[in-house]
CSV table of C-alpha atoms in Angstrom, one decimal:
chain,number,residue,atom,x,y,z
M,1,MET,CA,-17.4,100.4,-2.7
M,2,VAL,CA,-20.3,98.5,-4.2
M,3,GLN,CA,-23.0,100.1,-6.3
M,4,SER,CA,-26.5,99.3,-5.3
M,5,GLY,CA,-28.2,96.9,-7.7
M,6,HIS,CA,-24.9,95.5,-9.0
M,7,PRO,CA,-23.4,92.6,-7.2
M,8,ARG,CA,-19.6,92.8,-6.8
M,9,ARG,CA,-17.7,90.8,-9.3
M,10,GLY,CA,-14.0,89.7,-9.1
M,11,THR,CA,-11.7,92.4,-10.2
M,12,SER,CA,-9.4,90.2,-12.3
M,13,LEU,CA,-9.9,89.0,-15.7
M,14,LYS,CA,-9.5,85.3,-16.6
M,15,TRP,CA,-7.5,84.2,-19.6
M,16,GLU,CA,-7.7,80.9,-21.6
M,17,VAL,CA,-4.5,78.9,-22.2
M,18,ASN,CA,-4.5,80.1,-25.8
M,19,GLY,CA,-4.2,83.7,-24.6
M,20,GLU,CA,-7.8,84.9,-25.3
M,21,LEU,CA,-10.0,86.4,-22.7
M,22,ALA,CA,-12.3,83.8,-21.0
M,23,GLY,CA,-15.9,83.7,-22.5
M,24,ALA,CA,-17.6,84.9,-19.4
M,25,ASP,CA,-15.4,87.9,-19.0
M,26,LEU,CA,-15.6,88.7,-22.7
M,27,ARG,CA,-19.4,88.5,-22.5
M,28,HIS,CA,-19.4,90.8,-19.5
M,29,ILE,CA,-17.3,93.4,-21.1
M,30,LEU,CA,-19.3,93.4,-24.3
M,31,GLN,CA,-22.6,93.8,-22.2
M,32,ARG,CA,-21.1,96.8,-20.4
M,33,LEU,CA,-19.8,98.4,-23.6
M,34,GLN,CA,-23.3,97.9,-25.3
M,35,GLN,CA,-25.0,99.6,-22.4
M,36,VAL,CA,-23.0,102.9,-23.0
M,37,ASP,CA,-22.4,102.7,-26.8
M,38,PRO,CA,-25.3,102.5,-29.2
M,39,GLN,CA,-22.8,101.5,-32.0
M,40,ALA,CA,-21.6,98.5,-29.9
M,41,GLN,CA,-25.0,97.0,-29.8
M,42,ALA,CA,-24.4,95.5,-33.2
M,43,ILE,CA,-21.3,93.5,-32.0
M,44,ASN,CA,-23.2,90.3,-31.4
M,45,ARG,CA,-25.7,90.6,-34.3
M,46,CYS,CA,-25.2,88.6,-37.4
M,47,ASP,CA,-26.9,90.3,-40.4
M,48,LEU,CA,-27.0,87.8,-43.3
M,49,GLU,CA,-27.7,90.5,-45.8
M,50,ASP,CA,-24.3,92.0,-45.2
M,51,GLY,CA,-22.5,88.8,-45.8
M,52,PRO,CA,-20.2,88.2,-48.9
M,53,SER,CA,-22.8,86.1,-50.7
M,54,ALA,CA,-25.3,89.2,-50.6
M,55,SER,CA,-22.9,91.2,-52.7
M,56,SER,CA,-22.0,88.6,-55.2
M,57,PRO,CA,-23.9,88.4,-58.4
M,58,THR,CA,-26.3,85.5,-58.8
């Protein structure tokens, strides 16, 4: 059954030869996760202030 507003995608995930999830499938999973989990919205953000150089003394 297809939900209205959401085109049907293939049901199988694709894997790279190195064993990692294919980029398109990984992005799709992360987008779906971010829609339902506010904490997951920070997964793709890069906050330069939280990097190792921000905590090291200058």
